[in-house]
mmCIF file of C-alpha atoms in Angstrom:
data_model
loop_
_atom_site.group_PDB
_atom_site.id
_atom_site.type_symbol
_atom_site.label_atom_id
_atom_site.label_comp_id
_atom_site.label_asym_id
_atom_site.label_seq_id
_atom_site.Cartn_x
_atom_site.Cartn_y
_atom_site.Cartn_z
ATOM 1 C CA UNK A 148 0.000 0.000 0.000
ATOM 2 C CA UNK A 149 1.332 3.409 -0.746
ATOM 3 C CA UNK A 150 2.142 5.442 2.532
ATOM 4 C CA UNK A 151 4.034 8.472 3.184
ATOM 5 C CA UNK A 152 6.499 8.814 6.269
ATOM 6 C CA UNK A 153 7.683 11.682 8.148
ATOM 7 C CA UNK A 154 9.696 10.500 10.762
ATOM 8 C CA UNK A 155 9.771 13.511 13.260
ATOM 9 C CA UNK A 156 6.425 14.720 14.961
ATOM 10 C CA UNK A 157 8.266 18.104 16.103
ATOM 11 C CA UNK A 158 11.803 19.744 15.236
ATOM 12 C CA UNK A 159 13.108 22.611 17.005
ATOM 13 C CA UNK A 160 15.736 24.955 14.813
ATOM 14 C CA UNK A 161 17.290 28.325 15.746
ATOM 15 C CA UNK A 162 16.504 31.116 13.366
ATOM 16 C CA UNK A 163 19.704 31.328 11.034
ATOM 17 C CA UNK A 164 20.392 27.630 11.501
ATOM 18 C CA UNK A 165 19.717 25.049 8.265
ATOM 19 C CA UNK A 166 16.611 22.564 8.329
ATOM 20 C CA UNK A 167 16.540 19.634 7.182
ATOM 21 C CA UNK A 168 12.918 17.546 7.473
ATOM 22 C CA UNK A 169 13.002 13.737 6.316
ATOM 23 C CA UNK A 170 10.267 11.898 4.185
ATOM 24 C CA UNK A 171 10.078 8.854 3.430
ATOM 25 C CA UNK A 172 7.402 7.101 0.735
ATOM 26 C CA UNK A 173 6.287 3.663 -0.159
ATOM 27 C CA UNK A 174 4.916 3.722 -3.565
ATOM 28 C CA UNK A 175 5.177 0.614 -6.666
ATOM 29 C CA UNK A 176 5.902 3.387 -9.296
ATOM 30 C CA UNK A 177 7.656 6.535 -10.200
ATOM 31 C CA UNK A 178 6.302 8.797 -7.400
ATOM 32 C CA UNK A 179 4.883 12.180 -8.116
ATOM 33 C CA UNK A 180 6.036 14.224 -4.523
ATOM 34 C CA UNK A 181 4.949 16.928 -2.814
ATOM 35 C CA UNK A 182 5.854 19.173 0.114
ATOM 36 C CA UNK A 183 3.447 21.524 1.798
ATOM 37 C CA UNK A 184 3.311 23.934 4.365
ATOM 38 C CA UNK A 185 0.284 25.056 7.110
ATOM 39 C CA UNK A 186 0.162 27.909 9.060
ATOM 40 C CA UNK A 187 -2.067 27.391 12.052
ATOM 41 C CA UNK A 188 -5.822 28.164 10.925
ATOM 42 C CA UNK A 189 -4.677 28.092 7.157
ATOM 43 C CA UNK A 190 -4.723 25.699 4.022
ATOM 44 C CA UNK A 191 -1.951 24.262 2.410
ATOM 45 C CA UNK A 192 0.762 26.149 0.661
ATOM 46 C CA UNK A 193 2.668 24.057 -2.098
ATOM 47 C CA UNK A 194 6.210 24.494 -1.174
ATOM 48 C CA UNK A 195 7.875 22.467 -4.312
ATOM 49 C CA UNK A 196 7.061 19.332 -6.368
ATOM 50 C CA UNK A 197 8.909 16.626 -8.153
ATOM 51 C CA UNK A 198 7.832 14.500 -10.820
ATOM 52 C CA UNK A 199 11.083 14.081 -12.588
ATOM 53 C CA UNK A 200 13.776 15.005 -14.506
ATOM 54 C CA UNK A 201 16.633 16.952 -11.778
ATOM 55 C CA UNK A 202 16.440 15.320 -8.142
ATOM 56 C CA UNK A 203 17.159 18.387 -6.574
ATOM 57 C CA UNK A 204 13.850 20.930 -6.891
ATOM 58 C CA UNK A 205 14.017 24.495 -5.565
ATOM 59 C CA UNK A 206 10.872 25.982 -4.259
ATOM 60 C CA UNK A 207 9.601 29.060 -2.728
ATOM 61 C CA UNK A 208 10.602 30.574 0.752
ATOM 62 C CA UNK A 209 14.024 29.273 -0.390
ATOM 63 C CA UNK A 210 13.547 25.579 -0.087
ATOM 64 C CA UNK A 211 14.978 22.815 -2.053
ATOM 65 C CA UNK A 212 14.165 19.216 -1.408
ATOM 66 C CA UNK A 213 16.413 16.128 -3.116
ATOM 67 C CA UNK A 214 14.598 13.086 -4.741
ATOM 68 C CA UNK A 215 16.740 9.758 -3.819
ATOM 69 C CA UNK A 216 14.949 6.667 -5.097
ATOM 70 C CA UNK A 217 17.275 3.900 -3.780
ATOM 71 C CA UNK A 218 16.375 5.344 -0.550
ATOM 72 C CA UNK A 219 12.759 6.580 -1.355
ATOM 73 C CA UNK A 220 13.532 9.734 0.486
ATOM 74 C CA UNK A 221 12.242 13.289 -0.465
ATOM 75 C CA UNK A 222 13.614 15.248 2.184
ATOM 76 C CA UNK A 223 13.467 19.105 2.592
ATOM 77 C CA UNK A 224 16.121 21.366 3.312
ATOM 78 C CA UNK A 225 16.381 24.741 4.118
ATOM 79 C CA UNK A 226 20.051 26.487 4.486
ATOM 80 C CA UNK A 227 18.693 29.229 6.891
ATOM 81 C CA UNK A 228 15.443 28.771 8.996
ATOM 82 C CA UNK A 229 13.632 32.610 9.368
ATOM 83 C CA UNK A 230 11.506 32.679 12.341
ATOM 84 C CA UNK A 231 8.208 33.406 10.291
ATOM 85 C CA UNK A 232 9.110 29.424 9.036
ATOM 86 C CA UNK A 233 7.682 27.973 11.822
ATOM 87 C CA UNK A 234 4.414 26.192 10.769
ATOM 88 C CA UNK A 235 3.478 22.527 9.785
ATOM 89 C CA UNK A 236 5.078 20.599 7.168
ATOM 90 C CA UNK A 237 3.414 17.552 5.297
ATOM 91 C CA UNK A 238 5.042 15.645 2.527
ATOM 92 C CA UNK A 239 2.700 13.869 -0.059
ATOM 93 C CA UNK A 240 2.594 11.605 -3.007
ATOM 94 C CA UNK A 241 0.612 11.436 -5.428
ATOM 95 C CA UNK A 242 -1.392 8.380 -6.798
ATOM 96 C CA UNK A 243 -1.381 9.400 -10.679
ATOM 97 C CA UNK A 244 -3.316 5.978 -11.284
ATOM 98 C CA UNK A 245 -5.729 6.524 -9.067
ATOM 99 C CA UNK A 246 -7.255 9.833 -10.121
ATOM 100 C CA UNK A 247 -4.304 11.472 -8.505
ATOM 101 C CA UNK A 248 -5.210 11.549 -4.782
ATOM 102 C CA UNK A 249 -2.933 12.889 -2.330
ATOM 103 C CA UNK A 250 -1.702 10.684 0.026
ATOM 104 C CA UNK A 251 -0.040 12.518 3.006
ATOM 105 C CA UNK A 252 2.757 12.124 5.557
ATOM 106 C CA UNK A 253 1.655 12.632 9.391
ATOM 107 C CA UNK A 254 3.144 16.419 9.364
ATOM 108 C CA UNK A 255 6.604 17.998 10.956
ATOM 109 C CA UNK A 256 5.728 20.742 13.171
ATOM 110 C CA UNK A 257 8.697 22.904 12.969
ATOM 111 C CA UNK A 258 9.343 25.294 15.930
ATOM 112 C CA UNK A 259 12.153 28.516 15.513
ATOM 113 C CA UNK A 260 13.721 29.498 18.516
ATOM 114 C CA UNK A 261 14.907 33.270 18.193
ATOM 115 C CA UNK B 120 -6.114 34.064 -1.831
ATOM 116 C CA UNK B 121 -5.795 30.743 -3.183
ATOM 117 C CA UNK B 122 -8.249 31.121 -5.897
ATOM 118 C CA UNK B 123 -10.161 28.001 -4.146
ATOM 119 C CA UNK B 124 -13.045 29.412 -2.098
ATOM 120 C CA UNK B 125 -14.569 27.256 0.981
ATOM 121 C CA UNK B 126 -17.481 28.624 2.815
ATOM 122 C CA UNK B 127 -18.444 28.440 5.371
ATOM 123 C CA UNK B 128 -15.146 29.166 7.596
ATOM 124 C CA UNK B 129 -16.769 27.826 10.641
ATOM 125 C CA UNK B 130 -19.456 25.642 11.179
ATOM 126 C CA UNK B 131 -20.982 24.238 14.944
ATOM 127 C CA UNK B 132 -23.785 21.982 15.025
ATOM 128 C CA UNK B 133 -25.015 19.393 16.799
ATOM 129 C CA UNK B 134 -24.865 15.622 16.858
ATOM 130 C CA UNK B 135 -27.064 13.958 14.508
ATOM 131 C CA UNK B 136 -27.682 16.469 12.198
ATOM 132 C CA UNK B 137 -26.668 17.379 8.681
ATOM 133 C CA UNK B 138 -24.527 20.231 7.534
ATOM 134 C CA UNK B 139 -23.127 20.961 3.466
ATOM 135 C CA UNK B 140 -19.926 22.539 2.803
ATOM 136 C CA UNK B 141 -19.264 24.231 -0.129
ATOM 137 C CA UNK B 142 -16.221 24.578 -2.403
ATOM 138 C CA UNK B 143 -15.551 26.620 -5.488
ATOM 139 C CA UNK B 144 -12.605 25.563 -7.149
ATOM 140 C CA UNK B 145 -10.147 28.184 -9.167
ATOM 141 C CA UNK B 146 -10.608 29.425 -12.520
ATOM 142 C CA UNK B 147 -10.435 26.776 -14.824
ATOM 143 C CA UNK B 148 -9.949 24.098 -12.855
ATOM 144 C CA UNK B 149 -11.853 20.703 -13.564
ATOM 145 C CA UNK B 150 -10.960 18.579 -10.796
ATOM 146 C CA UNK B 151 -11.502 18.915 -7.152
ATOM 147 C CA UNK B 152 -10.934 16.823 -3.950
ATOM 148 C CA UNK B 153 -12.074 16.711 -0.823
ATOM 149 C CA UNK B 154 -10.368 16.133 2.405
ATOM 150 C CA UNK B 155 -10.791 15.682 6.203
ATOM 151 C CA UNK B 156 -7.562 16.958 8.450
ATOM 152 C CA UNK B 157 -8.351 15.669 11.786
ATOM 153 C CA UNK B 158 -5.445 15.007 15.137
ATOM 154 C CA UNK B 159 -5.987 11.368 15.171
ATOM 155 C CA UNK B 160 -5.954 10.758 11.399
ATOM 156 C CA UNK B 161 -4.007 13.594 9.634
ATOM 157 C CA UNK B 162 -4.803 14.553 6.049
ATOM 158 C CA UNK B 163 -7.461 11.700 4.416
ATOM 159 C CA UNK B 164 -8.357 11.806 1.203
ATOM 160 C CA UNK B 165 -12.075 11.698 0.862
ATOM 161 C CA UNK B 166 -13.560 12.264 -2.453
ATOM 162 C CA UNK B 167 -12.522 13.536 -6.374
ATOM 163 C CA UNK B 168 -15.108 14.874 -8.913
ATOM 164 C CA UNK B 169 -13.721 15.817 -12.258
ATOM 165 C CA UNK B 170 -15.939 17.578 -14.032
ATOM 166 C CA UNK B 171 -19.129 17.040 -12.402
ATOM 167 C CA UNK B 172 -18.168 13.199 -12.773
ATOM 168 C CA UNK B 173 -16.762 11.447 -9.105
ATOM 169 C CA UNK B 174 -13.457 9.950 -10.165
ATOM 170 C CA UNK B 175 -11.713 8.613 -6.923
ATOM 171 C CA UNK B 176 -12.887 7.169 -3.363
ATOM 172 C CA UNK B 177 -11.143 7.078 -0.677
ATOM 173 C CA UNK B 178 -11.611 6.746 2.810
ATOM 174 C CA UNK B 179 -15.248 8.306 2.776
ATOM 175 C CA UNK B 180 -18.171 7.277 5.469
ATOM 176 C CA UNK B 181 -21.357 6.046 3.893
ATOM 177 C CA UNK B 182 -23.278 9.320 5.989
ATOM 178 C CA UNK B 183 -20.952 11.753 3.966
ATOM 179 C CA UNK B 184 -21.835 12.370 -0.143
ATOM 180 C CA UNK B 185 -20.666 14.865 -2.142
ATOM 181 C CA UNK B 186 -21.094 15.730 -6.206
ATOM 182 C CA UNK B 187 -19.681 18.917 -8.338
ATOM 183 C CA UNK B 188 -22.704 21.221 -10.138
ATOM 184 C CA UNK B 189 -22.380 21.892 -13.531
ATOM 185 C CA UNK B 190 -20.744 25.746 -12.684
ATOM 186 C CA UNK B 191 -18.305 23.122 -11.272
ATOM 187 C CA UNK B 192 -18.333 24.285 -7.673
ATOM 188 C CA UNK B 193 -18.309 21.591 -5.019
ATOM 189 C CA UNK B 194 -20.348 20.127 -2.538
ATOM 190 C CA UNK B 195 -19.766 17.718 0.558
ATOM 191 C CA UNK B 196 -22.505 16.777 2.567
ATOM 192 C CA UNK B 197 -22.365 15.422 6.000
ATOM 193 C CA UNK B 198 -25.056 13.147 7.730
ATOM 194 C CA UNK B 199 -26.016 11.975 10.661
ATOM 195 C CA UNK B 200 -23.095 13.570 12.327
ATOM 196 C CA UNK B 201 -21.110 12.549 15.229
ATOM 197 C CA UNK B 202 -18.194 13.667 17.501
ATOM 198 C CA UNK B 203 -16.049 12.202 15.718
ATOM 199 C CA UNK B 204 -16.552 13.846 12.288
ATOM 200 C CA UNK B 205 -15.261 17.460 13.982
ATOM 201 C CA UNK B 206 -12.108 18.629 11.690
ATOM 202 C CA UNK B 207 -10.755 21.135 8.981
ATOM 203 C CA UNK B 208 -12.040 19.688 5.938
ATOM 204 C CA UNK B 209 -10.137 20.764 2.702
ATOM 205 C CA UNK B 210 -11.040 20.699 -0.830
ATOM 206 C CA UNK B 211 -8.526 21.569 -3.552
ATOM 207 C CA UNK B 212 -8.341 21.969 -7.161
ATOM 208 C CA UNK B 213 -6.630 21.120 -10.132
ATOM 209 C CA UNK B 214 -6.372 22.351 -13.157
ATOM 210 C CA UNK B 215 -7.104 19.836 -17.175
ATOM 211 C CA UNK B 216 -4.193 17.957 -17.461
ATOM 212 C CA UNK B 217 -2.285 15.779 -14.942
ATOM 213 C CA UNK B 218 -0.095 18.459 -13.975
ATOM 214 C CA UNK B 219 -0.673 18.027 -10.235
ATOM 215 C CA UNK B 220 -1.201 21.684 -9.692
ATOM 216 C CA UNK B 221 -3.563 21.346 -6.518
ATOM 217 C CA UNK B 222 -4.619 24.656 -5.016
ATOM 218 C CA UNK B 223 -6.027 24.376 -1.573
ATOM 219 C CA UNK B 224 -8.883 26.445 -0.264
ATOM 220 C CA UNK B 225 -8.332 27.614 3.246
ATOM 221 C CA UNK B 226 -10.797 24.824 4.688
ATOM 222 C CA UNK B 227 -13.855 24.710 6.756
ATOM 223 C CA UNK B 228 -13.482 23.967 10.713
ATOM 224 C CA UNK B 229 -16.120 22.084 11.440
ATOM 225 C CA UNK B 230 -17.142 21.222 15.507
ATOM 226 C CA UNK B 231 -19.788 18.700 16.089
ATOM 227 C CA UNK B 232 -20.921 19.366 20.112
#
């Protein structure tokens, strides 16, 4: 069954310092991935998206995430964390043979201490 | 502004009874899904209509039905509700194409007391 896994419920960064937040999928094809962001009481941002081609994608806000299949990673990195980054974070893949449904990861609540 | 528009914002209502939320997808866009964002099961995919036509299932209760008008906005009704069914419910939209470009509306918050 496809699944998404983010592996850390909460991180905790200093404003300046780099960010890195780890997904992991399980999907029987070439996955199309996501990363999205939440601000508390908001929808869903699309940070970036990969769905091939170069495995490193830049996005807005200055993040970049890196595809590595042998590992079926698609972490997301950030060289320096600004304080108005703290939010949630949800990785996704999506299901392009099934109408392309989202599945999503659990979330990464990322906290920036000043 | 997303383009997507979700009314309303904030809905309360009781157990047991029956409440629609509404979703008008962006400009152009054909497809939209529906999802429930709760603490105890994240982000679940729910429904997809393309085009007035339902295209995917997921994880949808038998007391909650939705379908997509011909001006294409969206509708997802909920039945017979319970405690359990307060959360932000989501829809988002997509444009023709498979080009993944899913715009989320800002969600309804809906509280079931």
């Amino acid at each position: 069954a496809q699944s998404v896994t983010q592996p850390d419920i909460h991180i905790t960064v200093s404003e300046g310092a780099s960010l890195e937040l780890r997904c992991n999928y399980s999907y029987g094809a070439t996955p199309y991935l996501f990363w999205y962001v939440q601000s508390p009481g908001q929808g869903l941002q699309l940070l970036l998206k990969y769905f091939s081609g170069d495995t490193l994608v830049q996005g807005i806000k200055g993040f970049e995430a890196e595809f590595k299949r042998s590992q079926s990673s698609f972490n997301l990195r950030k060289p320096s964390v600004h304080w108005s980054d703290a939010a949630e974070y949800f990785c996704a893949v999506g299901l392009y043979n099934q109408g392309g449904k989202l599945i999503f990861g659990q979330g990464t609540e990322l906290s920036v201490k000043p | 502004d997303s383009g997507v528009t979700q009314t309303p914002k904030h809905l309360i209502t009781a157990t047991g009874q029956r409440v629609t939320l509404r979703c008008s997808p962006r400009s152009g866009d054909l497809s939209v899904y529906w999802y429930q964002q709760s603490l105890d099961q994240g982000l679940q995919f729910l429904i997809q209509y393309y085009n007035g036509e339902e295209r995917a299932k997921g994880n949808i209760l038998e007391r909650f039905s939705a379908q997509q008008f011909p001006d294409l906005h969206s509708e997802l009704n909920l039945s017979s509700l319970e405690l359990g069914d307060s959360a932000l419910y989501f829809c988002a939209s997509t444009p023709p194409g498979f080009n993944y470009g899913y715009t989320f509306g800002s969600g309804t918050r809906l509280t079931v007391v």
